[in-house]
């Protein structure tokens, strides 16, 4: 956090410059070349979030017919972003209560316990209690287990790669999840599929608990990372569905209220005295460490096995870009925001894995160059006796890539 | 077919199962023998050409030949495929002499040998004859900084003029999958929707140029192009342009290479995403503002006759600067450059962003 004091000239001992907004307090951050004090930066941050959640102001009757507060799901990872988002929404609720004695929304704060795939991860009970103690009035708090995704297998659609082996019919969800993750070929695939499982679990939980929207904690930086990472995974077609505010193809709204804040700004924000810093609540980030982690420790959990993943690579890339060229980060997100999905949601079938409307299908261009380009007939020769040629036909291109070469597995949804 | 006993099954070519595998394909990690690698590479280029009906029988097509690995491999593969599949196309080599001593003069010698090796006609168009300026003299006048802008504008027009001279309206270039993937990422980073819209098209015919450009190697990995040249023992020139040293390899290139290491298919996957993007850009955002102003219509440059949306074409504008020695103009012209040459335009892109970031230009 070299920029915490906003002192870009590196002249350490000189006092920090004065805030350009109030002209009174010392600056704590050089915000896109404007010095700001803690109070002004707090105001700035709050306004950015309010602007993006305007739909959830208090409703009146008339003109609104239904004035009950809307239920919103907030996935909490204990990273700096989701904790900041929770704090900002809490502040918004306080303001609504003070002004109208009513609120426009109520939160369901949800932590996903991933200890099934990484035993070193805390189950979240104590952490969530600490957060609840700080923000007791926002709504409900819950912990869901990642393997809970199996609760939502609509009908029984066990899905197998290759007909040779039948997966053992685990009754325990934890074992099935472990088996699924272990079947994936690379760290990139595992991280990718885990991210998909988290998203789909949140969607299912939002539906189950009658939430009309999921409020994701992604910052501008995180959205830019996601845009490039999904591009690199061949999922360019789905970027609007993964980064845009509004109706998602899952029938639940997605909102990214921190989309106008850079990750490095949020990193400064959690250390502000507001009056108490948020930082101690960010349990997924090493305390007092290099806590650059945006959506909470995700990469740590997901990097099972060795080797950097595509998502991690993008995180690193944008750490560099964010420091030198913050406007490029915003550029990427703005560009992604201008893309429109082809033919909308109803065009073709859904991808079995990510649940999004499929693009042309996995094998169309090059599932691997053997499939379409160049040689096409060395399947048998590859030793996998069971006909793989259908691989990917019910998936989008990106998911087909991610599970290409996976061992037999069972998909939960 | 049972494999020869002296080669363990694990060492056999995964395609023919008859010969020892020598090459691990960068694109797929497939282990292949030399013959199978070469034929797979060729078959993929052929598949690209056929699926996009890139060529028509009886046409003449110019290969933009620099003597470097990409265009040399392109010429060699096109010759092979033309004969093997009877495309009925007449390929001609078209080279630009930028006038860079110790670089272009040497690489042109390579192209001249290629012309003999492949039995293709060769036409060389020089900046000197077209513009009265060689790049050496441009650099002497304005210095090394920004000279790639001049070179890019000049090259595009020179290729067009060379093609015109040959009576050809289709130029193929050696852009490979890495170049295209890099362009996709750069256009995302720059937020350049018009370029994002067209950078993955196999063939681009632009209103600002009468000549169509295409990229038959758009799915070919740079690493495989090098392997192909190596195993085919192709005669190519491998020195980087002395005015655009290795440093220009921007961060997007580095990122592509890192991604390729993590997942070899990533380069193709980015191209795939880029192809999706081109269909996801609303039509009003597809044209650049420079192109919108062309609703008044493209006309001919009042000085040289080249197609332009302005009174003077970009080359003539730059020449004015050179002749008056006012190099500062270059920055203003930059914004409208239509040149698709990955390396130089991308580098300018990064330079422009850097300048914008530093508050030097808007
Ligand atoms: Zn202030
Ligand atoms: Zn999918
Ligand atoms: Zn072979
Ligand atoms: Zn002109």
XYZ file of C-alpha atoms and ligand atoms in Angstrom:
779
model
C 0.000 0.000 0.000
C 2.606 2.418 -1.069
C 0.011 4.981 -2.042
C -1.668 5.009 1.313
C -0.233 8.366 2.143
C -0.748 9.563 -1.337
C 2.777 10.659 -1.386
C 3.863 9.740 -4.860
C 7.035 11.704 -4.873
C 8.550 9.416 -2.331
C 9.652 12.252 -0.071
C 8.935 10.319 3.078
C 9.379 12.702 6.005
C 7.463 15.674 4.569
C 3.887 15.939 5.884
C 1.169 14.585 3.607
C -0.537 17.104 1.329
C -3.852 18.656 2.286
C -7.160 17.243 1.042
C -8.251 18.992 -2.123
C -11.933 18.691 -1.314
C -12.178 20.145 2.181
C -8.853 21.941 2.189
C -8.547 21.092 5.875
C -7.478 17.567 6.624
C -4.324 15.767 5.564
C -4.664 13.526 2.544
C -4.801 9.770 2.993
C -5.045 8.866 -0.648
C -4.082 10.270 -4.000
C -7.246 9.415 -5.816
C -6.688 9.559 -9.579
C -4.492 12.595 -8.951
C -6.748 14.229 -6.377
C -5.641 14.246 -2.768
C -8.346 13.308 -0.294
C -8.611 13.070 3.453
C -10.275 10.147 5.197
C -13.611 11.912 5.629
C -13.819 13.056 2.031
C -12.644 9.679 0.735
C -15.314 8.006 2.841
C -17.954 10.303 1.346
C -16.632 9.607 -2.121
C -16.697 5.844 -1.596
C -20.216 5.890 -0.175
C -21.517 7.955 -3.063
C -20.051 5.511 -5.588
C -21.928 2.642 -3.975
C -25.173 4.579 -3.519
C -25.162 5.524 -7.172
C -25.089 1.861 -8.131
C -27.810 0.727 -5.750
C -30.342 3.456 -6.427
C -32.968 0.882 -7.299
C -33.054 -0.102 -3.658
C -33.970 3.216 -2.150
C -36.989 3.281 0.141
C -40.182 2.747 -1.821
C -43.325 4.738 -1.200
C -46.925 4.006 -1.876
C -47.810 5.454 -4.367
C -46.154 5.332 -6.861
C -44.770 1.981 -5.822
C -47.343 -0.638 -5.113
C -45.204 -2.929 -3.047
C -43.306 -1.217 -0.258
C -41.826 -4.213 1.487
C -38.033 -4.048 1.522
C -36.442 -6.057 -1.259
C -34.369 -9.040 -0.174
C -30.820 -8.952 -1.507
C -28.160 -11.608 -1.214
C -24.667 -10.440 -0.377
C -21.976 -13.102 -0.783
C -19.386 -12.454 1.877
C -15.911 -13.823 1.373
C -14.220 -11.831 4.150
C -12.082 -10.172 1.504
C -11.680 -6.413 1.501
C -14.282 -5.881 -1.198
C -17.224 -7.776 0.215
C -16.567 -6.424 3.723
C -16.461 -2.909 2.288
C -19.663 -3.514 0.388
C -21.381 -4.768 3.515
C -20.214 -1.715 5.429
C -21.421 0.654 2.712
C -24.819 -1.003 2.499
C -25.102 -0.929 6.272
C -24.407 2.807 6.175
C -27.044 3.187 3.484
C -29.600 1.323 5.587
C -28.793 3.526 8.590
C -29.386 6.621 6.498
C -32.658 5.251 5.155
C -33.832 4.469 8.680
C -32.882 7.899 9.988
C -34.668 9.672 7.168
C -37.779 7.550 6.719
C -37.786 5.034 9.554
C -38.042 2.449 6.825
C -35.580 0.649 4.583
C -35.629 -0.114 0.900
C -33.892 -3.456 1.204
C -32.814 -6.109 3.607
C -29.698 -8.267 3.235
C -29.035 -11.934 3.403
C -25.306 -12.112 4.067
C -23.963 -15.441 2.896
C -20.577 -16.975 3.480
C -19.597 -20.064 1.516
C -17.669 -22.563 3.571
C -15.172 -24.221 1.260
C -13.425 -26.313 3.880
C -14.524 -29.413 1.984
C -11.941 -28.731 -0.671
C -9.425 -26.917 1.514
C -9.412 -28.063 5.145
C -7.147 -25.175 6.135
C -9.982 -22.756 5.499
C -12.007 -21.775 8.534
C -15.633 -22.831 8.471
C -16.588 -19.232 8.939
C -18.784 -19.462 12.025
C -16.653 -17.283 14.290
C -15.839 -14.838 11.511
C -19.445 -14.374 10.567
C -20.363 -13.769 14.196
C -17.742 -11.051 14.408
C -19.121 -9.387 11.300
C -22.686 -9.734 12.521
C -21.694 -8.080 15.783
C -20.406 -5.103 13.822
C -23.404 -4.859 11.450
C -26.299 -6.398 13.390
C -29.171 -4.634 11.651
C -28.651 -5.355 7.979
C -30.620 -8.591 7.908
C -29.760 -12.257 8.232
C -26.407 -13.990 8.239
C -25.863 -17.507 6.976
C -23.079 -19.949 6.238
C -23.576 -22.332 3.332
C -21.319 -25.209 2.461
C -20.051 -25.301 -1.098
C -21.065 -28.930 -1.407
C -24.578 -27.716 -0.660
C -24.741 -27.168 -4.404
C -25.787 -30.832 -4.614
C -28.978 -29.901 -2.858
C -29.951 -28.177 -6.062
C -29.460 -30.955 -8.593
C -32.755 -30.462 -10.271
C -33.944 -33.866 -11.249
C -31.217 -36.413 -11.428
C -28.933 -35.475 -14.225
C -25.747 -37.218 -13.463
C -23.368 -36.297 -16.110
C -20.488 -38.427 -17.121
C -17.485 -37.918 -19.260
C -16.895 -41.084 -21.147
C -19.005 -44.162 -20.742
C -16.291 -46.405 -19.408
C -16.708 -45.877 -15.705
C -19.735 -45.048 -13.627
C -18.940 -42.719 -10.748
C -19.484 -44.132 -7.328
C -22.824 -42.939 -6.111
C -21.781 -40.943 -3.097
C -24.515 -40.013 -0.817
C -22.231 -37.563 0.882
C -22.036 -34.303 -0.981
C -18.611 -33.518 0.355
C -17.131 -36.627 -1.196
C -18.804 -35.910 -4.505
C -17.485 -32.375 -4.569
C -13.978 -33.567 -3.756
C -14.197 -36.122 -6.515
C -15.371 -33.534 -8.994
C -12.559 -31.131 -8.197
C -9.987 -33.915 -8.245
C -11.151 -35.012 -11.685
C -10.302 -31.669 -13.255
C -7.092 -31.581 -15.248
C -5.318 -28.389 -14.180
C -5.221 -25.732 -11.454
C -6.747 -23.297 -13.962
C -9.638 -25.654 -14.562
C -10.194 -26.192 -10.856
C -10.198 -22.506 -10.106
C -12.479 -21.839 -13.032
C -14.961 -24.531 -12.096
C -14.903 -23.498 -8.422
C -15.794 -19.976 -9.422
C -18.676 -21.316 -11.461
C -19.870 -23.446 -8.549
C -19.785 -20.442 -6.205
C -21.770 -18.334 -8.617
C -24.344 -21.026 -9.220
C -24.637 -21.762 -5.511
C -25.305 -18.077 -4.824
C -27.943 -18.025 -7.529
C -29.658 -21.095 -6.087
C -29.501 -19.682 -2.570
C -30.865 -16.362 -3.745
C -33.805 -18.174 -5.295
C -34.323 -20.399 -2.302
C -34.371 -17.456 0.075
C -36.484 -15.255 -2.164
C -33.783 -12.702 -2.892
C -34.309 -10.710 -6.045
C -30.672 -9.828 -6.592
C -27.133 -10.845 -5.731
C -24.824 -7.983 -4.795
C -21.314 -8.932 -5.799
C -18.324 -7.194 -4.273
C -16.299 -6.928 -7.497
C -14.307 -3.735 -7.877
C -13.426 -2.134 -11.205
C -10.137 -3.943 -10.991
C -11.756 -7.282 -10.318
C -14.204 -6.794 -13.189
C -11.307 -5.962 -15.500
C -9.458 -9.074 -14.332
C -12.542 -11.132 -14.926
C -13.036 -9.659 -18.386
C -9.539 -10.552 -19.487
C -9.524 -13.911 -17.726
C -12.806 -14.959 -19.304
C -11.500 -13.730 -22.660
C -8.443 -15.917 -22.204
C -10.629 -18.884 -21.338
C -12.605 -18.527 -24.558
C -15.669 -17.216 -22.729
C -15.699 -13.814 -24.351
C -19.284 -14.388 -25.448
C -20.471 -14.453 -21.842
C -18.720 -11.375 -20.492
C -21.826 -9.167 -20.324
C -23.521 -11.843 -18.231
C -20.574 -11.895 -15.879
C -19.944 -8.190 -15.488
C -23.094 -6.203 -16.170
C -25.599 -4.849 -13.664
C -29.130 -6.051 -14.183
C -31.031 -9.180 -15.064
C -28.777 -12.231 -15.299
C -29.670 -15.282 -17.381
C -30.363 -17.068 -14.094
C -33.531 -15.115 -13.377
C -31.873 -13.297 -10.487
C -30.464 -9.800 -10.817
C -26.726 -9.287 -10.523
C -25.368 -6.013 -9.194
C -21.807 -4.849 -8.763
C -22.100 -1.795 -6.500
C -18.308 -1.380 -6.183
C -17.759 -1.270 -9.926
C -16.527 2.328 -9.765
C -13.854 1.686 -7.163
C -10.377 0.368 -7.811
C -9.083 -2.466 -5.698
C -6.257 -0.313 -4.394
C -8.779 2.298 -3.267
C -10.742 -0.310 -1.366
C -7.484 -1.467 0.191
C -6.971 2.036 1.569
C -10.613 2.316 2.560
C -10.586 -0.719 4.854
C -7.802 0.865 6.865
C -9.604 4.163 7.446
C -11.003 4.928 10.861
C -14.714 4.855 10.195
C -14.481 5.228 13.244
C -13.132 1.658 13.463
C -11.242 0.229 10.509
C -12.880 -2.600 8.554
C -9.609 -4.321 8.074
C -9.806 -6.640 11.126
C -13.014 -8.079 9.674
C -11.298 -9.101 6.463
C -10.495 -12.559 7.721
C -9.628 -13.907 4.302
C -6.817 -11.415 3.910
C -3.604 -11.870 5.821
C -3.799 -9.191 8.501
C -1.198 -6.490 8.146
C 0.147 -8.426 5.213
C 0.295 -7.560 1.588
C -3.479 -8.001 1.501
C -3.983 -7.418 -2.177
C -6.698 -10.009 -2.335
C -9.932 -8.690 -3.723
C -12.627 -11.261 -3.464
C -11.348 -12.818 -0.352
C -8.681 -15.418 -0.384
C -10.272 -17.095 -3.330
C -7.108 -17.763 -5.130
C -5.501 -19.162 -2.055
C -8.287 -21.641 -1.596
C -8.530 -22.558 -5.208
C -4.920 -23.032 -6.109
C -5.018 -26.693 -5.266
C -1.921 -28.196 -6.749
C 0.914 -26.233 -8.182
C 1.167 -23.774 -10.970
C -0.363 -20.394 -11.443
C -3.854 -20.209 -12.895
C -5.289 -17.974 -15.592
C -7.279 -16.041 -12.996
C -4.207 -15.506 -10.819
C -2.211 -14.361 -13.801
C -4.824 -11.716 -14.551
C -4.887 -10.622 -10.930
C -1.138 -10.080 -11.062
C -1.357 -8.344 -14.402
C -3.895 -5.830 -13.169
C -2.010 -5.202 -9.977
C 0.680 -3.806 -12.207
C -1.706 -1.935 -14.495
C -3.716 -0.499 -11.611
C -0.628 1.078 -10.160
C 0.634 2.662 -13.350
C -2.407 3.146 -15.543
C -5.629 3.113 -13.502
C -7.569 4.529 -16.435
C -6.824 1.392 -18.431
C -8.536 -0.677 -15.750
C -11.639 1.466 -16.120
C -11.286 1.270 -19.906
C -11.550 -2.490 -19.890
C -14.697 -2.432 -17.776
C -16.243 0.309 -19.885
C -15.486 -1.680 -23.033
C -16.972 -4.833 -21.538
C -20.027 -2.790 -20.669
C -20.567 -1.885 -24.295
C -20.668 -5.470 -25.475
C -24.111 -6.901 -26.010
C -24.804 -10.610 -25.842
C -25.705 -12.112 -29.144
C -29.321 -12.999 -29.509
C -29.968 -12.569 -25.802
C -30.655 -15.322 -23.345
C -32.935 -17.524 -25.365
C -30.806 -18.254 -28.360
C -29.571 -21.798 -27.844
C -29.441 -24.336 -25.062
C -27.761 -23.701 -21.755
C -24.267 -24.813 -20.936
C -24.365 -27.768 -18.607
C -21.493 -26.450 -16.526
C -21.844 -22.698 -16.160
C -25.581 -22.573 -16.829
C -25.259 -19.688 -19.272
C -26.751 -19.715 -22.752
C -24.259 -21.575 -24.879
C -22.198 -20.073 -27.632
C -21.546 -22.039 -30.788
C -20.591 -25.074 -28.756
C -17.322 -26.477 -27.611
C -16.165 -28.303 -30.673
C -17.115 -25.784 -33.284
C -13.859 -23.997 -33.828
C -11.204 -25.921 -32.036
C -11.895 -27.850 -28.906
C -8.389 -28.893 -29.324
C -6.892 -28.518 -32.691
C -7.487 -32.180 -33.417
C -11.201 -31.746 -33.377
C -11.815 -29.416 -36.215
C -8.669 -27.945 -37.579
C -6.092 -30.278 -38.971
C -6.157 -33.941 -38.114
C -9.464 -35.209 -36.940
C -9.156 -38.926 -36.722
C -6.664 -39.719 -34.015
C -9.203 -40.123 -31.241
C -9.000 -43.885 -31.112
C -5.290 -43.712 -31.281
C -5.247 -41.606 -28.146
C -5.924 -44.589 -25.998
C -9.192 -43.371 -24.504
C -11.291 -46.106 -25.995
C -14.605 -44.485 -25.148
C -15.869 -42.190 -27.856
C -15.091 -38.672 -26.740
C -16.261 -36.968 -29.846
C -19.385 -35.668 -28.194
C -17.318 -33.936 -25.582
C -18.366 -30.370 -25.184
C -21.491 -30.584 -27.270
C -23.685 -29.558 -24.355
C -21.244 -27.013 -22.990
C -20.111 -23.581 -23.927
C -16.682 -23.306 -25.460
C -15.036 -22.047 -22.275
C -16.410 -24.811 -20.076
C -15.558 -27.422 -22.674
C -11.998 -26.133 -22.515
C -11.922 -26.216 -18.758
C -13.109 -29.793 -18.429
C -11.236 -31.066 -21.463
C -9.118 -33.977 -20.339
C -10.947 -34.361 -17.033
C -11.410 -37.760 -15.503
C -14.888 -39.129 -15.057
C -16.960 -36.821 -12.913
C -20.474 -36.014 -11.956
C -21.790 -32.516 -12.374
C -24.019 -31.375 -9.535
C -26.477 -29.266 -11.470
C -1.176 -51.166 -37.761
C 1.312 -52.491 -35.231
C 4.151 -50.161 -34.365
C 7.743 -51.088 -35.065
C 9.040 -53.049 -32.130
C 12.111 -50.967 -31.432
C 10.143 -47.815 -30.565
C 8.286 -47.907 -27.260
C 4.618 -47.084 -27.689
C 4.957 -44.024 -25.472
C 7.525 -42.538 -27.838
C 5.492 -43.019 -30.981
C 3.933 -40.232 -33.002
C 0.367 -39.885 -31.765
C -0.896 -39.425 -35.285
C 0.703 -42.053 -37.506
C 1.822 -44.391 -34.712
C 4.611 -45.531 -36.997
C 7.457 -43.161 -36.375
C 9.138 -41.793 -33.311
C 7.566 -38.535 -32.118
C 9.968 -35.621 -32.342
C 7.794 -32.594 -31.773
C 5.450 -31.690 -28.986
C 2.923 -29.391 -30.633
C 2.869 -26.084 -28.794
C -0.836 -25.719 -29.512
C -1.989 -29.050 -28.102
C 1.018 -30.782 -26.543
C 0.372 -33.567 -28.998
C 3.500 -35.602 -29.714
C 4.112 -35.868 -33.431
C 6.741 -36.978 -35.869
C 8.143 -34.392 -38.231
C 6.037 -35.471 -41.206
C 2.818 -35.447 -39.223
C 3.613 -32.083 -37.682
C 4.199 -30.501 -41.065
C 1.082 -32.029 -42.562
C -1.041 -31.076 -39.550
C 0.176 -27.496 -39.739
C -0.608 -27.377 -43.436
C -3.969 -29.061 -42.976
C -4.965 -26.417 -40.428
C -4.070 -23.557 -42.723
C -5.935 -25.328 -45.510
C -8.982 -25.766 -43.250
C -8.887 -22.053 -42.473
C -8.692 -21.141 -46.148
C -11.442 -23.529 -47.193
C -13.868 -22.721 -44.378
C -13.640 -19.017 -45.163
C -13.502 -19.434 -48.954
C -10.567 -17.108 -48.892
C -9.410 -17.563 -52.476
C -11.133 -17.826 -55.799
C -9.816 -19.871 -58.655
C -8.020 -17.880 -61.285
C -7.267 -14.917 -59.022
C -3.914 -13.313 -58.369
C -3.060 -12.773 -54.726
C -0.097 -10.891 -53.316
C 1.789 -12.205 -50.303
C 3.116 -9.348 -48.213
C 6.651 -10.658 -47.854
C 9.154 -9.219 -45.424
C 11.598 -12.076 -45.442
C 10.730 -12.776 -41.808
C 9.517 -16.119 -40.497
C 5.778 -15.432 -40.688
C 5.587 -14.316 -44.277
C 8.182 -16.856 -45.411
C 6.194 -19.696 -43.859
C 3.035 -18.215 -45.335
C 4.525 -18.176 -48.824
C 5.850 -21.701 -48.470
C 2.593 -23.116 -47.115
C 0.500 -21.341 -49.737
C 2.687 -22.701 -52.485
C 2.376 -26.219 -51.053
C -1.396 -26.004 -50.592
C -1.970 -24.355 -53.958
C -0.298 -27.308 -55.604
C -1.738 -29.984 -53.327
C -5.339 -28.837 -53.416
C -5.270 -27.080 -56.754
C -6.554 -23.701 -55.564
C -5.781 -22.320 -58.999
C -4.430 -19.122 -57.469
C -1.428 -17.220 -58.721
C 0.608 -16.002 -55.748
C 2.947 -13.064 -56.118
C 5.429 -11.757 -53.569
C 5.075 -8.109 -52.663
C 7.783 -6.513 -50.577
C 8.193 -3.084 -49.134
C 11.609 -1.536 -49.036
C 11.436 0.874 -46.127
C 15.016 1.880 -46.716
C 16.631 0.660 -43.503
C 20.274 -0.222 -43.974
C 21.459 -3.358 -42.218
C 17.899 -4.591 -41.881
C 15.714 -4.279 -44.923
C 18.454 -4.566 -47.494
C 19.430 -7.913 -45.963
C 15.892 -9.198 -45.561
C 15.111 -8.231 -49.153
C 17.891 -10.519 -50.264
C 16.012 -13.289 -48.449
C 12.802 -12.406 -50.246
C 14.622 -12.447 -53.580
C 15.869 -15.955 -52.853
C 12.352 -16.982 -51.761
C 10.995 -15.720 -55.076
C 13.350 -18.078 -56.879
C 12.734 -20.955 -54.441
C 8.958 -20.709 -54.730
C 8.857 -19.687 -58.371
C 6.862 -16.545 -57.580
C 6.985 -13.137 -59.168
C 8.413 -10.497 -56.830
C 7.610 -6.810 -56.763
C 9.420 -4.425 -54.460
C 7.972 -1.017 -53.683
C 10.213 1.410 -51.876
C 9.358 4.322 -49.595
C 12.070 6.211 -51.368
C 10.352 6.009 -54.759
C 6.844 6.499 -53.328
C 7.492 9.230 -50.817
C 10.983 10.495 -51.481
C 11.917 9.486 -47.950
C 13.560 6.283 -46.741
C 13.065 5.333 -43.096
C 16.756 5.977 -42.539
C 16.259 9.547 -43.646
C 13.015 9.860 -41.637
C 14.847 8.776 -38.495
C 17.701 11.094 -39.327
C 15.175 13.914 -39.460
C 12.839 13.157 -36.537
C 14.810 10.726 -34.379
C 13.807 7.235 -33.364
C 10.852 8.204 -31.266
C 7.583 7.983 -33.147
C 9.161 6.791 -36.364
C 6.978 3.677 -36.272
C 3.962 5.894 -36.835
C 5.423 7.048 -40.126
C 6.468 3.562 -41.054
C 2.997 2.149 -40.346
C 1.174 4.742 -42.433
C 3.682 4.480 -45.238
C 3.622 0.701 -45.268
C -0.124 0.400 -45.522
C -0.239 2.715 -48.464
C 2.826 1.141 -50.047
C 1.262 -2.327 -49.915
C -1.855 -0.952 -51.569
C 0.113 0.773 -54.247
C 2.261 -2.264 -54.870
C -0.856 -4.400 -55.218
C -2.423 -1.861 -57.538
C 0.699 -1.885 -59.644
C 0.306 -5.649 -59.921
C -3.377 -5.381 -60.723
C -4.156 -7.296 -57.543
C -6.879 -6.548 -55.015
C -6.045 -9.064 -52.296
C -2.952 -9.067 -50.096
C -2.318 -11.862 -47.596
C -0.139 -11.129 -44.595
C 1.682 -13.330 -42.114
C -0.232 -12.316 -38.992
C -0.477 -15.319 -36.705
C -2.717 -16.343 -33.817
C -0.386 -14.725 -31.268
C -0.615 -11.406 -33.118
C -4.387 -11.585 -33.233
C -4.718 -12.596 -29.594
C -2.447 -9.710 -28.662
C -4.553 -7.318 -30.699
C -7.740 -8.547 -29.028
C -6.310 -7.924 -25.568
C -4.831 -4.565 -26.562
C -8.125 -3.398 -27.988
C -9.860 -4.388 -24.761
C -7.251 -2.495 -22.772
C -7.551 0.553 -24.984
C -11.303 0.321 -25.177
C -11.130 0.461 -28.956
C -14.451 -1.004 -30.068
C -14.080 -0.412 -33.814
C -10.780 -2.255 -33.854
C -12.123 -4.924 -31.506
C -14.897 -5.379 -34.004
C -12.651 -6.127 -36.923
C -9.344 -7.380 -35.554
C -10.252 -11.059 -35.693
C -11.762 -11.071 -39.169
C -9.818 -13.312 -41.460
C -10.326 -10.822 -44.235
C -10.740 -7.082 -43.925
C -11.841 -4.927 -46.742
C -11.884 -1.366 -45.606
C -13.450 1.670 -47.146
C -10.150 3.431 -46.694
C -8.370 0.955 -48.903
C -9.316 -0.628 -52.218
C -7.262 -3.686 -51.387
C -8.542 -6.528 -49.174
C -6.185 -7.890 -46.526
C -6.349 -11.370 -45.130
C -4.549 -13.490 -42.562
C -4.464 -17.170 -43.493
C -2.256 -17.909 -40.473
C -4.732 -16.456 -37.985
C -5.014 -19.773 -36.142
C -1.314 -20.662 -36.415
C 0.823 -20.325 -33.302
C 3.991 -18.330 -33.562
C 5.884 -21.213 -31.984
C 4.565 -23.614 -34.598
C 5.481 -21.206 -37.377
C 9.040 -21.232 -36.084
C 8.978 -25.044 -35.893
C 7.553 -25.265 -39.374
C 10.251 -23.010 -40.776
C 12.880 -24.990 -38.938
C 11.747 -28.423 -40.036
C 11.071 -27.291 -43.573
C 14.502 -25.676 -43.545
C 13.012 -22.461 -44.858
C 15.264 -19.572 -45.723
C 14.172 -16.600 -43.623
C 15.614 -13.501 -42.026
C 15.339 -13.308 -38.275
C 16.545 -9.880 -37.204
C 14.123 -7.448 -35.621
C 13.752 -4.052 -37.196
C 16.543 -1.899 -35.845
C 14.152 0.980 -35.242
C 11.687 -1.065 -33.203
C 13.879 -3.060 -30.848
C 12.652 -5.912 -28.680
C 11.540 -3.410 -26.035
C 8.326 -2.766 -27.926
C 7.016 -6.155 -26.998
C 4.330 -4.653 -24.892
C 2.805 -6.036 -21.777
C 0.011 -7.681 -23.746
C 2.552 -9.820 -25.574
C 4.120 -10.859 -22.298
C 0.699 -11.706 -20.941
C -0.110 -13.842 -23.989
C 3.095 -15.774 -23.575
C 2.410 -16.343 -19.872
C -1.128 -17.500 -20.659
C 0.170 -19.862 -23.298
C 2.395 -21.442 -20.667
C -0.502 -21.925 -18.270
C -2.876 -23.279 -20.906
C -1.511 -23.808 -24.406
C -4.918 -23.351 -25.973
C -5.225 -19.867 -24.461
C -4.075 -18.118 -27.643
C -6.763 -19.813 -29.682
C -9.252 -19.240 -26.908
C -8.560 -15.514 -27.008
C -9.015 -15.501 -30.773
C -12.279 -17.325 -30.200
C -13.373 -14.711 -27.656
C -12.330 -11.982 -30.058
C -14.507 -13.511 -32.754
C -17.408 -13.449 -30.313
C -16.694 -9.804 -29.461
C -16.872 -8.804 -33.092
C -20.468 -9.995 -33.098
C -21.244 -8.313 -29.774
C -20.457 -4.747 -30.709
C -23.487 -2.607 -31.489
C -23.386 -1.421 -35.077
C -23.121 2.241 -34.144
C -19.950 1.456 -32.193
C -18.379 -0.565 -34.967
C -17.067 2.361 -36.939
C -14.459 4.680 -35.550
C -15.227 8.375 -35.280
C -12.815 8.926 -38.124
C -14.959 6.617 -40.197
C -18.171 8.270 -39.156
C -16.966 11.550 -40.510
C -16.600 9.706 -43.740
C -20.371 9.766 -44.139
C -19.512 12.790 -46.183
C -17.825 10.129 -48.275
C -14.338 8.917 -48.971
C -12.610 10.933 -51.586
C -9.257 10.944 -53.223
C -6.319 12.718 -51.643
C -5.996 16.004 -53.453
C -2.280 15.492 -53.739
C -1.659 11.808 -54.417
C -5.091 10.402 -55.184
C -5.106 7.813 -52.389
C -8.478 7.180 -50.721
C -8.989 9.335 -47.662
C -11.715 10.903 -45.567
C -9.737 14.125 -45.347
C -8.454 16.431 -48.000
C -4.977 14.998 -47.669
C -4.294 11.338 -46.981
C -2.350 10.359 -43.890
C 0.841 9.702 -45.784
C 0.717 13.105 -47.447
C -0.024 14.739 -44.084
C 2.983 13.049 -42.552
C 5.088 13.970 -45.566
C 4.105 17.589 -45.051
C 5.405 17.369 -41.506
C 8.606 15.753 -42.663
C 9.139 18.244 -45.396
C 8.518 21.124 -43.011
C 10.280 19.204 -40.260
C 7.405 19.591 -37.841
C 7.315 16.148 -36.311
C 4.778 17.101 -33.634
C 1.929 16.570 -36.068
C 2.498 12.862 -35.779
C 0.556 12.620 -32.545
C -2.578 14.110 -34.068
C -2.491 11.890 -37.090
C -1.986 8.872 -34.891
C -5.552 8.719 -33.689
C -6.944 7.896 -37.082
C -4.485 5.367 -38.277
C -6.165 2.423 -39.860
C -3.113 0.289 -39.981
C -3.605 -3.189 -38.593
C 0.019 -4.089 -38.281
C -0.034 -5.588 -34.837
C 3.348 -4.699 -33.496
C 3.727 -1.112 -34.545
C 0.171 0.028 -34.007
C 0.032 -1.686 -30.633
C 3.176 -0.066 -29.531
C 1.824 3.272 -30.573
C -1.265 2.378 -28.624
C 0.726 1.808 -25.485
C 2.693 4.991 -26.093
C -0.516 6.915 -26.556
C -1.981 5.484 -23.373
C 1.163 6.298 -21.498
C 1.066 9.834 -22.784
C -2.600 10.141 -21.906
C -1.901 8.736 -18.472
C 0.820 11.244 -17.886
C -1.476 13.989 -18.962
C 0.643 14.819 -21.976
C -2.045 14.263 -24.539
C -5.728 14.040 -24.015
Zn -11.180 16.348 2.963
Zn -20.258 -22.900 -19.839
Zn 3.580 -39.288 -37.488
Zn -2.025 11.639 -50.379
